[in-house]
């Protein structure tokens, strides 16, 4: 074989080659420098953009803070203590020396066992006929003894004052006061109860106190209980039904049989029934099992009691049809109270009704009435702040009504309330007119007492006074700080206007104005802080902190307004210029106005479904007007998919009490359960099978199913969703005991699996997203594999970059899938299906926006916001406290751990809104080529518009809650909706800033590192 030697290049050719190489290197160096300069400029602009949105977040937080401080009810706590030597009234023919060890009134019992069965609803304790549920005819001992031996026991409905949370209920049960959201005074800084209360009076009397069960008691009464006999247990793990109850029973029974020398009063707090309700709902075998256990325990306690010991069993609140509580529905406030004594001192003769009430609507007593009742039965002073009245059945006597006793105890209670009324009026500086009606009733009762009126008349007179005083105090503590509420509303309104100008009056190429905004915002904020400090020091009544915060926020708003005025020519009024833009405004305004109506608020989910249907219908009309066949077909298809999915997901619903009987819940297995049906377990498996395939189809339509997408969507996303389905199958197996496996082992596997899924979503997923290459595939021309130097005059074919037209969108959507995985895990199976549909609706919305060229319109971000709010309801939530799925705090944890448990509950509650917030940049990035300019400004506009939608909703719910603050449904409807809107806004702010804008930076950097910066 012969080799032909290569010809040596001439000197001219060598020179030309050298110049070409130098020029090439010089050009590459220039390009590299330009890229670095543009990258630095982008990162600086991105950082300033985050700073601007953090300012918006601060305004939202301050506005909500000020409104909340004025809106949430407060009461002044008096430090006065009732003393044994100072009774409020002298009883005839009696003196403390004749009280037999009692104080103010002869004591009836030496010792007491006070048992709280958390969430003991009244209908759990009375017989049911006909269609009985699991919770019926199970805890029978209470009704049985009250019916058979009315002189030994009585059973009454025990009505709680909302909010029906355990902490607030324990305060009411021990102080006799009404609950408020904020208690101003000596105990404002902590959770410990420092005002006069029943437990403190027992301790002052030298009693040995023992506590068993819920550890909440120790945060309220630290150091009050005997350390050697007391045993407290964690109260927040709602997955654990047995540890607390078994521990209380284990230590309670030996104490009852140990004699009276070790203890005087035992407080036992069982939690199993409450936890069974939270986990399964009331109509479940687990609830039945806990009620049966309580029945056995109470019967054992009855056997162990002596004649000198009072046994009290009560619920601190009830539970709704799903087993939750916190609100003010009948099921949540109707608890049960049962008192038992072997002395035979109780009775019902004052009303002629010997049988226990069959429903909670008959002869109810307030929970605050327990405090004066126990105080007088145990020979203690009535706590100073008490507003309750003695329970008549405890004093009327077993045979003929002993009206003199009823008059005596009610006179003592009324006199103590009169003493409290006098001190409270003096401290608050109230006019005499406030308690004028109560004063007249008191004078009437006092005159009747001096004139020796009949005992029945005296009993009625003192009862009327106490009822009127309670009514006045309720109205007093329903007073709002209107000036703070207005300050909060003004801050929220100003933030909304600023966000509106920034979102809709700018263009994508004006993001460089952000430094100017921040400059004047900062300068004005400093000046506002100085003025606020001066005003606060000069006017101490306003509070230095409040005036400083108002000064900073107000000054920064003025700085923003000044900046807009300076460059006003470039910032026209933010009014829409298209039908789609007007639709966005109309839908937002209609929803905001509707919150003034309680019926609109109740049926908000159905209203949002109508909005989604309206948008999809207009999408169909717009598609028919498309001139290009491809665009027309795409628009028709995606609008139809969007509409159909909206209807399908609407089948998932959790009805609130006010919607009954016109709504049927499908989210759980039944209206009285908080567990999923067996068939619902197939939903997560269906999601894991279909969702990645559908996403793959959207990617393939733009030839983007390549590179990083193949591994993440085709493998990781599918396997993660499948693992979530397995988790919920294991959870159902644990609930129903399908597997013959140790429960601790099964729970360990569940927890480990959940932690693995969250690790994939947030740790591995974030790392993969940051380092992932664009979702593209490069096809080289045929000659690239042959002669590298084609003949002269023949141009080489360009290479094909598959996925080029959707390079930004296809890569960014990988971040959205990470959050989908996490949110699907923390939802119930039905909720996981709703989140899967949400993901497909987002993709359909992106196609509709692209086909109609709406990437800069407000309709895209607004529809994403409506989608998020709609799926909030479809994932088993309502704007009520009782719909919060607290058990989600333990999906990946064995015990309550901060901050992870609250984060899991937040992700469960607001998961749909979080996913839509993360997806906002896709409205700009979807089907955009890599060399697209102005993306940062367009993304800023989209995110600002998205936050603006939630800001308008929050402002509306805030204003209507303030305006309707005297409305009958304030705390059932309007206040919870305000709290939901405020929390949603803050969550959306943080996710939009940290995840959406932050994710956009990594996405753009990755693409531009391949194709260069523009």
PDB file of C-alpha atoms in Angstrom, residues 587-588 591 604 608 611-612 642 838 842 845 858-873 912-917 919-920 923 942 945-951 953 977 984 988:
ATOM      1  CA  UNK A 587     -63.531  37.319  37.532  1.00  0.00           C
ATOM      2  CA  UNK A 588     -61.324  38.725  40.298  1.00  0.00           C
ATOM      3  CA  UNK A 591     -65.088  36.804  43.488  1.00  0.00           C
ATOM      4  CA  UNK A 604     -67.146  29.232  46.841  1.00  0.00           C
ATOM      5  CA  UNK A 608     -64.871  28.781  41.070  1.00  0.00           C
ATOM      6  CA  UNK A 611     -65.329  30.601  36.517  1.00  0.00           C
ATOM      7  CA  UNK A 612     -63.207  27.759  35.135  1.00  0.00           C
ATOM      8  CA  UNK A 642     -59.458  21.882  30.529  1.00  0.00           C
ATOM      9  CA  UNK A 838     -54.306  19.912  38.423  1.00  0.00           C
ATOM     10  CA  UNK A 842     -51.817  23.507  34.093  1.00  0.00           C
ATOM     11  CA  UNK A 845     -53.764  26.158  30.300  1.00  0.00           C
ATOM     12  CA  UNK A 858     -53.302  38.915  33.050  1.00  0.00           C
ATOM     13  CA  UNK A 859     -55.667  36.040  32.281  1.00  0.00           C
ATOM     14  CA  UNK A 860     -52.953  33.367  32.582  1.00  0.00           C
ATOM     15  CA  UNK A 861     -51.806  34.202  36.143  1.00  0.00           C
ATOM     16  CA  UNK A 862     -55.401  34.842  37.284  1.00  0.00           C
ATOM     17  CA  UNK A 863     -56.602  31.487  35.955  1.00  0.00           C
ATOM     18  CA  UNK A 864     -53.670  29.773  37.663  1.00  0.00           C
ATOM     19  CA  UNK A 865     -54.757  31.470  40.907  1.00  0.00           C
ATOM     20  CA  UNK A 866     -58.365  30.345  40.425  1.00  0.00           C
ATOM     21  CA  UNK A 867     -57.141  26.824  39.646  1.00  0.00           C
ATOM     22  CA  UNK A 868     -55.133  26.774  42.873  1.00  0.00           C
ATOM     23  CA  UNK A 869     -58.072  27.964  44.962  1.00  0.00           C
ATOM     24  CA  UNK A 870     -60.440  25.515  43.252  1.00  0.00           C
ATOM     25  CA  UNK A 871     -58.179  22.550  43.941  1.00  0.00           C
ATOM     26  CA  UNK A 872     -57.803  23.718  47.545  1.00  0.00           C
ATOM     27  CA  UNK A 873     -61.419  22.596  47.938  1.00  0.00           C
ATOM     28  CA  UNK A 912     -52.633  23.172  45.181  1.00  0.00           C
ATOM     29  CA  UNK A 913     -51.871  26.894  45.477  1.00  0.00           C
ATOM     30  CA  UNK A 914     -48.174  26.097  45.985  1.00  0.00           C
ATOM     31  CA  UNK A 915     -48.022  24.077  42.760  1.00  0.00           C
ATOM     32  CA  UNK A 916     -49.717  26.818  40.769  1.00  0.00           C
ATOM     33  CA  UNK A 917     -47.322  29.393  42.263  1.00  0.00           C
ATOM     34  CA  UNK A 919     -45.864  26.984  37.683  1.00  0.00           C
ATOM     35  CA  UNK A 920     -46.346  30.734  37.076  1.00  0.00           C
ATOM     36  CA  UNK A 923     -46.860  31.091  31.347  1.00  0.00           C
ATOM     37  CA  UNK A 942     -46.549  37.161  35.572  1.00  0.00           C
ATOM     38  CA  UNK A 945     -50.036  39.464  38.578  1.00  0.00           C
ATOM     39  CA  UNK A 946     -50.434  36.065  40.229  1.00  0.00           C
ATOM     40  CA  UNK A 947     -49.668  37.503  43.683  1.00  0.00           C
ATOM     41  CA  UNK A 948     -51.941  40.451  42.858  1.00  0.00           C
ATOM     42  CA  UNK A 949     -54.895  38.078  42.414  1.00  0.00           C
ATOM     43  CA  UNK A 950     -54.374  36.608  45.883  1.00  0.00           C
ATOM     44  CA  UNK A 951     -53.740  40.090  47.322  1.00  0.00           C
ATOM     45  CA  UNK A 953     -58.857  38.204  47.436  1.00  0.00           C
ATOM     46  CA  UNK A 977     -62.275  32.859  55.254  1.00  0.00           C
ATOM     47  CA  UNK A 984     -52.668  31.701  51.517  1.00  0.00           C
ATOM     48  CA  UNK A 988     -47.928  32.324  47.897  1.00  0.00           C
TER      49      UNK A 988
END
